[in-house]
PDB file of C-alpha atoms in Angstrom:
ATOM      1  CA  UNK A   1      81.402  87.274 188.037  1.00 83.00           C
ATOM      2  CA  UNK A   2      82.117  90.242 185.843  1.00 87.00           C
ATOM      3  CA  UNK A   3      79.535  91.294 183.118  1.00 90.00           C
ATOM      4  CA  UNK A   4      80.961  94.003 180.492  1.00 89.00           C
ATOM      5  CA  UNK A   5      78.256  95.920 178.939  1.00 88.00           C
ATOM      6  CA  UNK A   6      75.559  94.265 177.038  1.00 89.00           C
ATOM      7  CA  UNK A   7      75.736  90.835 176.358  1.00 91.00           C
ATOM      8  CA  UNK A   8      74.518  88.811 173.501  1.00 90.00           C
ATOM      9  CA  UNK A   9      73.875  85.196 172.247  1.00 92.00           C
ATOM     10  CA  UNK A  10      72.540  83.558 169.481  1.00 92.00           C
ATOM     11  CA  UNK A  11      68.798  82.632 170.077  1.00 89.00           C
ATOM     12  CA  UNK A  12      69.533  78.875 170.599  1.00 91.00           C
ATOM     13  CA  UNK A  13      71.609  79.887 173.566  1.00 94.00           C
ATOM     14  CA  UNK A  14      68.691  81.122 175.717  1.00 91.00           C
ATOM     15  CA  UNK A  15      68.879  78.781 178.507  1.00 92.00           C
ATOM     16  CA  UNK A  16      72.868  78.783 178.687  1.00 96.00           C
ATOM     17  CA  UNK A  17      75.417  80.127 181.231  1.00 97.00           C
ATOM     18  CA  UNK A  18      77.320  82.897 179.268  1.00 97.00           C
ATOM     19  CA  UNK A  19      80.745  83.705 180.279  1.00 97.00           C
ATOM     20  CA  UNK A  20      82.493  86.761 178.241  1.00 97.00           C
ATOM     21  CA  UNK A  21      86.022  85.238 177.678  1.00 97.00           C
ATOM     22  CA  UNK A  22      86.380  88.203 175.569  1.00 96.00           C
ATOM     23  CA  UNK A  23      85.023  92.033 175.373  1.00 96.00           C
ATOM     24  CA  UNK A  24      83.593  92.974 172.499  1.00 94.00           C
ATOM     25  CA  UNK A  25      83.989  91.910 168.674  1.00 93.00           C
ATOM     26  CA  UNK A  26      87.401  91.657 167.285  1.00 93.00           C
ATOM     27  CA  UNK A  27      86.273  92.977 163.514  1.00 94.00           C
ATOM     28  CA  UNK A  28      83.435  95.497 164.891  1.00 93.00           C
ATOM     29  CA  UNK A  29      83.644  97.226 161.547  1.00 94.00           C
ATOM     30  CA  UNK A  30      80.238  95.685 159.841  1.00 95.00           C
ATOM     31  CA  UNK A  31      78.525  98.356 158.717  1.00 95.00           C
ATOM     32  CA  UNK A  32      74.831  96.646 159.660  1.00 95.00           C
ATOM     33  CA  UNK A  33      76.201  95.478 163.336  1.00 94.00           C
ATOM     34  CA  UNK A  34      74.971  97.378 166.095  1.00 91.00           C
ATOM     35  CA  UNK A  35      76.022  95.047 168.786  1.00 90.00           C
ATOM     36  CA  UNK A  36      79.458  96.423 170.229  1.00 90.00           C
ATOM     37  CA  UNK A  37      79.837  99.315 169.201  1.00 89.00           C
ATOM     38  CA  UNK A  38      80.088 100.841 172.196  1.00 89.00           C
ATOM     39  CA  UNK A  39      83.143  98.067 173.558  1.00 90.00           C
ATOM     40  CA  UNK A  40      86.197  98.281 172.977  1.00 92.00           C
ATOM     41  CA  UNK A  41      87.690  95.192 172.357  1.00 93.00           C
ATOM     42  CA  UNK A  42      90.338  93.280 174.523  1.00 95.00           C
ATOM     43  CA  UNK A  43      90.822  89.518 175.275  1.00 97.00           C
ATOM     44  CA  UNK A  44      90.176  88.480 179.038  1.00 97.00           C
ATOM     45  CA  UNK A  45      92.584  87.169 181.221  1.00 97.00           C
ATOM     46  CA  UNK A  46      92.176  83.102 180.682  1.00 97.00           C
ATOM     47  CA  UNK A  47      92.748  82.630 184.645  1.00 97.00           C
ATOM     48  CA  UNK A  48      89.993  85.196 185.541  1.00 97.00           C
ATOM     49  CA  UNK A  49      87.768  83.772 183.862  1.00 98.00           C
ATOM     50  CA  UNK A  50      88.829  80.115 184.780  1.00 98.00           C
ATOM     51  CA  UNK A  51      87.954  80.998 188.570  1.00 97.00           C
ATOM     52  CA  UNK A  52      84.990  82.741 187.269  1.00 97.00           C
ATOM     53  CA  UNK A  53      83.917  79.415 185.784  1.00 98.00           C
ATOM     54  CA  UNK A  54      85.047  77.452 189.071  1.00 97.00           C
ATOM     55  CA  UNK A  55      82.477  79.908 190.981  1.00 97.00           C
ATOM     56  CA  UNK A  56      79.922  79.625 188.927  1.00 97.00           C
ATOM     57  CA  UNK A  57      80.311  76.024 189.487  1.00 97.00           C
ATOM     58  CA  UNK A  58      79.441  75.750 192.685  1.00 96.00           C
ATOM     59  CA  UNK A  59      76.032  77.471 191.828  1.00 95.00           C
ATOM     60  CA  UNK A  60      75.382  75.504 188.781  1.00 95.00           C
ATOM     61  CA  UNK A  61      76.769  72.288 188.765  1.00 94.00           C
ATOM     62  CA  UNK A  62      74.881  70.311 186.344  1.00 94.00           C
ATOM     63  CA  UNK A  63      74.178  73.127 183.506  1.00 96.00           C
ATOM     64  CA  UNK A  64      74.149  71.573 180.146  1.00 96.00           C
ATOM     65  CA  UNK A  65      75.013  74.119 177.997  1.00 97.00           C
ATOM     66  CA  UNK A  66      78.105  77.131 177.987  1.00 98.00           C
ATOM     67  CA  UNK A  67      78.084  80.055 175.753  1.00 98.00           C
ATOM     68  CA  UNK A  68      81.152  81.545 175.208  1.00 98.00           C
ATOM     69  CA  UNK A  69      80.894  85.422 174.842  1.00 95.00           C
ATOM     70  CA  UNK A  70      81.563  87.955 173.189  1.00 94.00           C
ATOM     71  CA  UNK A  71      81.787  88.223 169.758  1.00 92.00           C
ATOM     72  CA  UNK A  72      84.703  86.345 169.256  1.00 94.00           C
ATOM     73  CA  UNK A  73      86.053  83.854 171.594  1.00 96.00           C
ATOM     74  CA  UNK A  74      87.792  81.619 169.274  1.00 97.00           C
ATOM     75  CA  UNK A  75      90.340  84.659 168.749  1.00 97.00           C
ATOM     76  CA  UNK A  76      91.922  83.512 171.831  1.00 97.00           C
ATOM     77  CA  UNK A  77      95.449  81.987 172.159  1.00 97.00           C
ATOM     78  CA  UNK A  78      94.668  78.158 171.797  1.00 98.00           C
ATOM     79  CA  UNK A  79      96.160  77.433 175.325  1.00 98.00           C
ATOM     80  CA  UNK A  80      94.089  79.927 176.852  1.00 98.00           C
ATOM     81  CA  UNK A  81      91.011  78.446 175.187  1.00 98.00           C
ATOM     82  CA  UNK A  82      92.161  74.887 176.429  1.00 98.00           C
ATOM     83  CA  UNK A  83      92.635  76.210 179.726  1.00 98.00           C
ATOM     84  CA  UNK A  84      89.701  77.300 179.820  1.00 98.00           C
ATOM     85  CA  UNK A  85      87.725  74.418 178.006  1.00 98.00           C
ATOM     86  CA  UNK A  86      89.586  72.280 180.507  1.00 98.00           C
ATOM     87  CA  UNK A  87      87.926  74.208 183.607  1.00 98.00           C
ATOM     88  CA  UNK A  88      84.951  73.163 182.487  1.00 98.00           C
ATOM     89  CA  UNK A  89      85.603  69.421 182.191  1.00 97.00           C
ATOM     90  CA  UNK A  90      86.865  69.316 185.575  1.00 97.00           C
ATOM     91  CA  UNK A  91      83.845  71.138 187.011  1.00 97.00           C
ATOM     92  CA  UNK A  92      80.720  70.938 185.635  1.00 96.00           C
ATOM     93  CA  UNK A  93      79.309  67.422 186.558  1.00 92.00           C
ATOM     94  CA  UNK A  94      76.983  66.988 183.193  1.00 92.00           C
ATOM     95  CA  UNK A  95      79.578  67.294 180.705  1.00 93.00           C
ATOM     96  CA  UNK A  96      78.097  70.800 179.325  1.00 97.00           C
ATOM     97  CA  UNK A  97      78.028  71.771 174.871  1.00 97.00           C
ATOM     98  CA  UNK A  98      80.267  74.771 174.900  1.00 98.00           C
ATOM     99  CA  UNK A  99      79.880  77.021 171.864  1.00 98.00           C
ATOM    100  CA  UNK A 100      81.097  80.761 170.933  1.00 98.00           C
ATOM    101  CA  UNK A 101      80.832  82.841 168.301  1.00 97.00           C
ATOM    102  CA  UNK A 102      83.781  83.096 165.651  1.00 97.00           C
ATOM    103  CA  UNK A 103      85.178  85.240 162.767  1.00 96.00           C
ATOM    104  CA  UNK A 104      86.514  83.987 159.617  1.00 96.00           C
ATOM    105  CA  UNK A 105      89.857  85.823 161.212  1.00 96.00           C
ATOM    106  CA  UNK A 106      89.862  84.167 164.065  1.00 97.00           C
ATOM    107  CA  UNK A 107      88.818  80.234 162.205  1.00 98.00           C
ATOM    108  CA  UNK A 108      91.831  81.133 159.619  1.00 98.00           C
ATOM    109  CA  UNK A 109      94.353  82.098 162.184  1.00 97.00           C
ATOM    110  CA  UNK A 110      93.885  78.581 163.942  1.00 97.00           C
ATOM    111  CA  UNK A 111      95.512  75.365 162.304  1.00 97.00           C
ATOM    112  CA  UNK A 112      93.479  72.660 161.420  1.00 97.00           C
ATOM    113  CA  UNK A 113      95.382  70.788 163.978  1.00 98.00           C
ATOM    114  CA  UNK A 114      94.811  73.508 166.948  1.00 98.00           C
ATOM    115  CA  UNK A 115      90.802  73.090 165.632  1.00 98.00           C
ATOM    116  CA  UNK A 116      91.187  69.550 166.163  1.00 98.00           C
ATOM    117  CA  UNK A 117      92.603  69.923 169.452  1.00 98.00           C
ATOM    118  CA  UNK A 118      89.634  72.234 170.827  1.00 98.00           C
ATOM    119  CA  UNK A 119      87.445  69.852 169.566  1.00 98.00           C
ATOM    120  CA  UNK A 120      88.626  67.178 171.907  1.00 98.00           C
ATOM    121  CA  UNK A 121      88.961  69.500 174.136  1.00 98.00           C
ATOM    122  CA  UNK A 122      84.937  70.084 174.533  1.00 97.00           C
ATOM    123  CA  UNK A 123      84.347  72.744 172.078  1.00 98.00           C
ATOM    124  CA  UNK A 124      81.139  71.592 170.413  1.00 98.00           C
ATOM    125  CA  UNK A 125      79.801  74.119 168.153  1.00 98.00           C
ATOM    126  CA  UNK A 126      80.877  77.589 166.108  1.00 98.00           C
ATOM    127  CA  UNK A 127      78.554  79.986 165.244  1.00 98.00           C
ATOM    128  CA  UNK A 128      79.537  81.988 162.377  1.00 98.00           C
ATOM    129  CA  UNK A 129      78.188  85.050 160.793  1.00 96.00           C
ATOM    130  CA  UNK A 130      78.340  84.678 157.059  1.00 97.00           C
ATOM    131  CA  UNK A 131      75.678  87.609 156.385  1.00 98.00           C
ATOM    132  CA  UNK A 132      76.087  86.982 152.849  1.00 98.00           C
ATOM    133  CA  UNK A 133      78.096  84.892 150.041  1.00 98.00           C
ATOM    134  CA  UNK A 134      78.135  88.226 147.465  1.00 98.00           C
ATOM    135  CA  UNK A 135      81.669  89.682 147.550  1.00 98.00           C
ATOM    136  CA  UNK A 136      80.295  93.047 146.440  1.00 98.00           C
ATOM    137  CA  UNK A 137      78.230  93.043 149.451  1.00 98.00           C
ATOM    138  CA  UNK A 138      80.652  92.229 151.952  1.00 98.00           C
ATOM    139  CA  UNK A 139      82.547  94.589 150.996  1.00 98.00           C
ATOM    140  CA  UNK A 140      79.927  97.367 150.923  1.00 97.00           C
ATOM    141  CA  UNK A 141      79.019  95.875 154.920  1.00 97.00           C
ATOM    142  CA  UNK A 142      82.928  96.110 155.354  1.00 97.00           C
ATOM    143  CA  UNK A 143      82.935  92.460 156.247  1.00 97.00           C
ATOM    144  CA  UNK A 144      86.544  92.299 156.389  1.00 96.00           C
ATOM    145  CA  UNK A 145      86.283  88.440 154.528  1.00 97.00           C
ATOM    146  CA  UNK A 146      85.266  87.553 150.755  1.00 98.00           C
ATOM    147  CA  UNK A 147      83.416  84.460 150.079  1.00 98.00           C
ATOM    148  CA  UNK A 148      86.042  82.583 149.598  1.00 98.00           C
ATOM    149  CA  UNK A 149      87.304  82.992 153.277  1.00 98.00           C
ATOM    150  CA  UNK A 150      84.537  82.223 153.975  1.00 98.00           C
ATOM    151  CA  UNK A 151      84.315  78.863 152.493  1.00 98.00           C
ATOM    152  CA  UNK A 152      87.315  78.277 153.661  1.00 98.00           C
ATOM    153  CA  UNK A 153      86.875  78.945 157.346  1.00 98.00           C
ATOM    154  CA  UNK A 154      83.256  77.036 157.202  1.00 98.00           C
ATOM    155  CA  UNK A 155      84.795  73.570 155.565  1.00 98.00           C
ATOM    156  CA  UNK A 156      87.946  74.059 158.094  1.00 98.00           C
ATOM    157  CA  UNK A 157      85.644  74.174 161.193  1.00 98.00           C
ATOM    158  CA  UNK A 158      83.330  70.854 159.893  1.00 98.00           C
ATOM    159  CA  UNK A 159      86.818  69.123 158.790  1.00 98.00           C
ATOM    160  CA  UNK A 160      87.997  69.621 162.699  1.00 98.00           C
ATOM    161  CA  UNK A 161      84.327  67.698 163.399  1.00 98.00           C
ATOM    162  CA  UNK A 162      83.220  71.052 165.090  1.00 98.00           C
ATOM    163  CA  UNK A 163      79.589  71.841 164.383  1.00 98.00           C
ATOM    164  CA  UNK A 164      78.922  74.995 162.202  1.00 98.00           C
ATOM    165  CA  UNK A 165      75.682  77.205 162.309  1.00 98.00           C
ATOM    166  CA  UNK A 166      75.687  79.600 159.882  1.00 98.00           C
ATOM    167  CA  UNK A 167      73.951  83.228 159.482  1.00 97.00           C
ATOM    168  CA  UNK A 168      73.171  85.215 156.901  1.00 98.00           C
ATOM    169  CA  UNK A 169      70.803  88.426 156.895  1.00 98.00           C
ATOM    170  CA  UNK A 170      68.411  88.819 154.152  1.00 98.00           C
ATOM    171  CA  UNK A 171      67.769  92.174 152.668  1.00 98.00           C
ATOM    172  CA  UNK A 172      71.590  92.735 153.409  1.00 98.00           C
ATOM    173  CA  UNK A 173      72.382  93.794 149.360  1.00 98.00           C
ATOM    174  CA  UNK A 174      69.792  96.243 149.904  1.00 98.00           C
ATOM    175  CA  UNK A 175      67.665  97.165 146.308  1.00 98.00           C
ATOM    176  CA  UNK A 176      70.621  96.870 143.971  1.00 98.00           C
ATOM    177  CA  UNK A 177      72.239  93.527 145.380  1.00 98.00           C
ATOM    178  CA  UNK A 178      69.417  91.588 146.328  1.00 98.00           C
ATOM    179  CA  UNK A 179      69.628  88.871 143.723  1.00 98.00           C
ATOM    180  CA  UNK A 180      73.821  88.701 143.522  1.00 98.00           C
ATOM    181  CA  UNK A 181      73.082  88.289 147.807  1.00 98.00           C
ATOM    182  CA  UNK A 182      70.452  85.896 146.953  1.00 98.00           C
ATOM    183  CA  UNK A 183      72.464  83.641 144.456  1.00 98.00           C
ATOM    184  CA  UNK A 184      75.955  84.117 145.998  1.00 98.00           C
ATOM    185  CA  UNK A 185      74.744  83.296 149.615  1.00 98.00           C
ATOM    186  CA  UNK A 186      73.227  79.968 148.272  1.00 98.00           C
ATOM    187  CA  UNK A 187      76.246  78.970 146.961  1.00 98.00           C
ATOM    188  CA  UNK A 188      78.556  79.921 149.854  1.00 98.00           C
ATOM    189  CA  UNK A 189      76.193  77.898 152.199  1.00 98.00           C
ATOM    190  CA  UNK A 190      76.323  75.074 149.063  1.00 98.00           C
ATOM    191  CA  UNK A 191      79.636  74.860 149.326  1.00 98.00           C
ATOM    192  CA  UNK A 192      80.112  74.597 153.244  1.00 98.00           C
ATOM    193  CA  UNK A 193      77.356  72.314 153.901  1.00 98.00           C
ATOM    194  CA  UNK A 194      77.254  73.135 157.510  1.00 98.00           C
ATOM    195  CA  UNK A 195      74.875  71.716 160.205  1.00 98.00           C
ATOM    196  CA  UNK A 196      72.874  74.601 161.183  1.00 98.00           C
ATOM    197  CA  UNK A 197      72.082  77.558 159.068  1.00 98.00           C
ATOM    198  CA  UNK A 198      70.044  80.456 159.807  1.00 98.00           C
ATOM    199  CA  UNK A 199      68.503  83.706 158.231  1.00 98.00           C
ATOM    200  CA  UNK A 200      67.683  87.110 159.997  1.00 97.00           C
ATOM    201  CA  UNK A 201      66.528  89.796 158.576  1.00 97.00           C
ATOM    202  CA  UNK A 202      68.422  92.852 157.964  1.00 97.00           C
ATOM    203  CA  UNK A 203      67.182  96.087 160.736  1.00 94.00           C
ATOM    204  CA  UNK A 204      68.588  99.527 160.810  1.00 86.00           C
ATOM    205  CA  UNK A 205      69.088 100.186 164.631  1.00 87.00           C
ATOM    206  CA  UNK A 206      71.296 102.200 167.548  1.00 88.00           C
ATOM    207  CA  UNK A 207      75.084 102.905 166.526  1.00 89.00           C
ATOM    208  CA  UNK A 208      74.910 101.008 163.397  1.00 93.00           C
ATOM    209  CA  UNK A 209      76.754 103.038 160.215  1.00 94.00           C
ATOM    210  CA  UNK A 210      73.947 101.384 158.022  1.00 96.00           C
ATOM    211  CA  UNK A 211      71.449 103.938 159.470  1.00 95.00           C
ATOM    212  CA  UNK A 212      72.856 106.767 158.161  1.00 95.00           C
ATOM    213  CA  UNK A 213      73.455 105.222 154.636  1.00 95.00           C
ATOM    214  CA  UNK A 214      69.482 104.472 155.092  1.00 95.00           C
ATOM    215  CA  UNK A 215      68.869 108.249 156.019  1.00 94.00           C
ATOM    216  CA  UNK A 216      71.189 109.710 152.694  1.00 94.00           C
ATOM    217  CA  UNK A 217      69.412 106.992 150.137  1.00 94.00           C
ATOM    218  CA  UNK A 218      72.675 105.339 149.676  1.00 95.00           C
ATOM    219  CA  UNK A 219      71.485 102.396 150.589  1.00 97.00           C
ATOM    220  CA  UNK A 220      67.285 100.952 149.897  1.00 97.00           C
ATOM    221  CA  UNK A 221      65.895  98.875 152.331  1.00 97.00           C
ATOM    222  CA  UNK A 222      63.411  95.937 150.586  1.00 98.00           C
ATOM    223  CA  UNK A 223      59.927  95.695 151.560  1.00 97.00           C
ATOM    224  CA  UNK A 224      58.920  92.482 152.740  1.00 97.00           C
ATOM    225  CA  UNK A 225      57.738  91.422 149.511  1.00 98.00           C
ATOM    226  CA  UNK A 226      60.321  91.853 148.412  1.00 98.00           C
ATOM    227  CA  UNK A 227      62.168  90.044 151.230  1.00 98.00           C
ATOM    228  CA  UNK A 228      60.666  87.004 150.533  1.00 98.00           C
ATOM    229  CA  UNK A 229      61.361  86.879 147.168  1.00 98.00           C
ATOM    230  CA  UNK A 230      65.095  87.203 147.788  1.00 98.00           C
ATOM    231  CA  UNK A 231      64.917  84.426 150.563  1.00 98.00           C
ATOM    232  CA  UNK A 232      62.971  82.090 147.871  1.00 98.00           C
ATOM    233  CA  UNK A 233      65.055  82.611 145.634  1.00 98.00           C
ATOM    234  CA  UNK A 234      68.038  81.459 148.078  1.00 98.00           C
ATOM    235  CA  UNK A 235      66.299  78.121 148.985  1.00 98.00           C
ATOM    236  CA  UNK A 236      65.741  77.300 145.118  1.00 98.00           C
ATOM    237  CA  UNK A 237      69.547  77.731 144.648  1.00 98.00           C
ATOM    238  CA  UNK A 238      70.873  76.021 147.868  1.00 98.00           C
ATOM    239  CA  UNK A 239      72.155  72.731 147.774  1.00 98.00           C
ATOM    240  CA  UNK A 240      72.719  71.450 151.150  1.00 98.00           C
ATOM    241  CA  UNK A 241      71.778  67.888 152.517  1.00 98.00           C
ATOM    242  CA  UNK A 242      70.918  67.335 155.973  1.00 98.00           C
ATOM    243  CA  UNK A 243      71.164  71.295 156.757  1.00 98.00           C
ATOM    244  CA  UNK A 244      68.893  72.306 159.840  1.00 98.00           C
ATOM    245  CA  UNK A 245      67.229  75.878 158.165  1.00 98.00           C
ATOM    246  CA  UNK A 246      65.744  78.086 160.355  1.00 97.00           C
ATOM    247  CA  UNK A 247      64.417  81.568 159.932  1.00 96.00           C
ATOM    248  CA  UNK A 248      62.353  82.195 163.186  1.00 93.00           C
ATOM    249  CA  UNK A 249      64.070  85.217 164.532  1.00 93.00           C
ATOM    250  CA  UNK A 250      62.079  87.969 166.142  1.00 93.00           C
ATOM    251  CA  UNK A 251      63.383  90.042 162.962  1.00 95.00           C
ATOM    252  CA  UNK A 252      62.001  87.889 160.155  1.00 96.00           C
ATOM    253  CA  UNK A 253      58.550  88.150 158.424  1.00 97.00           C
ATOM    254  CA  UNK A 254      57.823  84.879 158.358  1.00 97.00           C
ATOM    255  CA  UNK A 255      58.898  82.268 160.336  1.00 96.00           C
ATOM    256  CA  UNK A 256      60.471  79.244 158.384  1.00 98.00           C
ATOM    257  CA  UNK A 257      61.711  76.014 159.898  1.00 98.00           C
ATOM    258  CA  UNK A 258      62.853  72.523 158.219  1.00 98.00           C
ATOM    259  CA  UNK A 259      65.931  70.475 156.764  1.00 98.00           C
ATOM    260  CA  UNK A 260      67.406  71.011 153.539  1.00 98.00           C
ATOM    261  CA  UNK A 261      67.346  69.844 150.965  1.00 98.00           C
ATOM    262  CA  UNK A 262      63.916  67.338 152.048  1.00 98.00           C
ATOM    263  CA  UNK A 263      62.106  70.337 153.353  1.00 98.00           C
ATOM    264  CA  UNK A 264      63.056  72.888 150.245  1.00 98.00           C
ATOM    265  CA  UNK A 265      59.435  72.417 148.791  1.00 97.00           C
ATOM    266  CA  UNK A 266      57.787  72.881 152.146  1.00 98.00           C
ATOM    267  CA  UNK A 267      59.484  76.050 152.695  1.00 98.00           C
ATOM    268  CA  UNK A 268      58.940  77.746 149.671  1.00 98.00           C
ATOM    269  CA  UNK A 269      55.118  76.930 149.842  1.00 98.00           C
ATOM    270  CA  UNK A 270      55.176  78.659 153.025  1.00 97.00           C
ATOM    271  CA  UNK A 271      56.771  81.953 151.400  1.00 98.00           C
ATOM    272  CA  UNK A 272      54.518  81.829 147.925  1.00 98.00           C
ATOM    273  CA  UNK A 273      51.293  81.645 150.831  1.00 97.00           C
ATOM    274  CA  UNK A 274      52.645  84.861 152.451  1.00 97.00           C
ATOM    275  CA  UNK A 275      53.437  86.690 149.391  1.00 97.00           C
ATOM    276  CA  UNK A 276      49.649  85.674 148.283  1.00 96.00           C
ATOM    277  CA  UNK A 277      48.121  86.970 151.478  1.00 95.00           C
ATOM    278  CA  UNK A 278      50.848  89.661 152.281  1.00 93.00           C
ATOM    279  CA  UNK A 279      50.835  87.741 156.180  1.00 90.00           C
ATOM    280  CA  UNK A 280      53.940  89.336 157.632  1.00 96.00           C
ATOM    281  CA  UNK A 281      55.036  90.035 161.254  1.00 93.00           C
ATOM    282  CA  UNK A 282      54.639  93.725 161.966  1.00 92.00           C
ATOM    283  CA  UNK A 283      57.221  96.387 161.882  1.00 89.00           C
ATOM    284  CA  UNK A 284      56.484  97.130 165.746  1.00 88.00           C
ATOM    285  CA  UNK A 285      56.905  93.421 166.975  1.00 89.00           C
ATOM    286  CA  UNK A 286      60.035  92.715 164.614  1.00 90.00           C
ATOM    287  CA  UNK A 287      61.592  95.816 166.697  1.00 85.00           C
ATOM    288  CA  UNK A 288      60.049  94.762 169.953  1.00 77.00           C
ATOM    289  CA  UNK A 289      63.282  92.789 171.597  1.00 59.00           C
ATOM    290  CA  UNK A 290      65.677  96.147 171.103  1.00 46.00           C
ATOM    291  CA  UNK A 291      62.534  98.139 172.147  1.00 38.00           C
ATOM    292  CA  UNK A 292      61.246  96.560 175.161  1.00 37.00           C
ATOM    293  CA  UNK A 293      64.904  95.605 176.951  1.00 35.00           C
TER     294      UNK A 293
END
């Protein structure tokens, strides 16, 4: 099995086998994004990684869950995605959730009928980075979507009956654009409805090009104060029913957990408590996982 460079996953993929079906992220432009920097892109060979996937069979037989990595699987050709969707079925005996990460590119490019026909195929979930619903913002993180892309390639996703987790960061419109992020992102996330949505918080790390905006005062990181603030302020505005929120990232302040829109109250008791006692996770331990690897 070939590994290229570091590999990453979203947190609820801890426990899953992670194959890259392709190198890299095919946007890699986001001015916040450390992760690839250091890749360049390409798009694996779909009958490498098929045999790959046929090895790693005979070592793990029964595993329940398949990430597939990089940052972008779903750019694939649909064919090579079934093929390799279809190397799964046929060898993994527990009928494994297969999930990747996606663009809004990469959603867009794909017909609502190929969608439909990965679907069937056994892919279960999307993950898709929103970061935030403010069009000024994305632009200013060089997104390379606007909101209403985004909409777009969240609804077309859930209309193929794929699930959808959603990310945003919070802090991401910096001092100036904290409430526009705020509001915006709540209505983005309104509008999609998806199954899953999640918040990080925004560091400045590694080969980011947000670091040096940091460094010249071009952009203002918030304080956690005022952090929580902007994520209240989210929750109040987000209408979202049945939603699974979570904020319990090793880069948040405070960890949040519940179900829109039942939950809403819950969650912003927890943030008016922490603004009251200033209980926040430390600088050193929100930094510990790209510290400590």
């Amino acid at each position: 099995m070939k590994v290229f460079g570091r590999v990453f996953r979203p947190p609820s993929e801890a426990y899953s086998l992670i194959v890259q079906t392709t190198v890299g992220c095919s946007h890699n432009k986001c001015r916040f994004c450390d992760m690839y920097k250091e890749k360049r892109f390409f798009i694996r060979d779909p009958d490498e990684v098929a045999d790959e996937l046929r090895e790693l069979s005979e070592f793990y037989p029964d595993v329940r869950r398949i990430f597939l990595g990089d940052g972008d699987a779903l750019i694939m050709k649909t064919g090579d995605l079934l093929k390799i969707l279809n190397t799964v079925n046929e060898n993994f005996t527990e009928n494994p959730r297969v999930t990747c990460y996606a663009t809004p590119k990469s959603i867009l490019i794909k017909s609502p009928e190929e969608l439909k026909q990965l679907k069937e195929n056994g892919l279960d979930m999307v993950y898709l980075g929103l970061e935030s619903g403010d069009d000024e913002v994305l632009e200013l993180m060089d997104k390379g979507a606007s909101s209403e892309e985004l909409i777009e390639a969240g609804k077309r996703v859930r209309e193929a009956g794929i699930k959808l987790s959603v990310t945003a960061i919070s802090g991401l419109g910096g001092k100036k654009l904290w409430r526009e992020h705020a509001l915006n992102t709540a209505k983005v996330v309104s509008k999609i409805n998806p199954e899953y949505f999640a918040l990080l918080t925004l560091r400045a790390e590694g080969q980011a090009p947000l670091v040096e905006d940091i460094q010249n005062g071009r952009f203002e990181m918030l304080s956690p104060d005022e952090i929580m603030r902007e994520t209240k302020l989210l929750l109040e505005n987000t209408d979202s029913p049945g939603t699974v929120f979570r904020s319990n990232h090793i880069s948040n302040y405070v960890n949040l957990a519940g179900t829109l829109n039942e939950d809403k109250d819950k969650l912003i008791d927890t943030i008016d408590k922490a603004l009251e006692k200033g209980a926040y996770k430390s600088e050193e331990l929100r930094y510990w996982d790209v510290n400590h690897l």
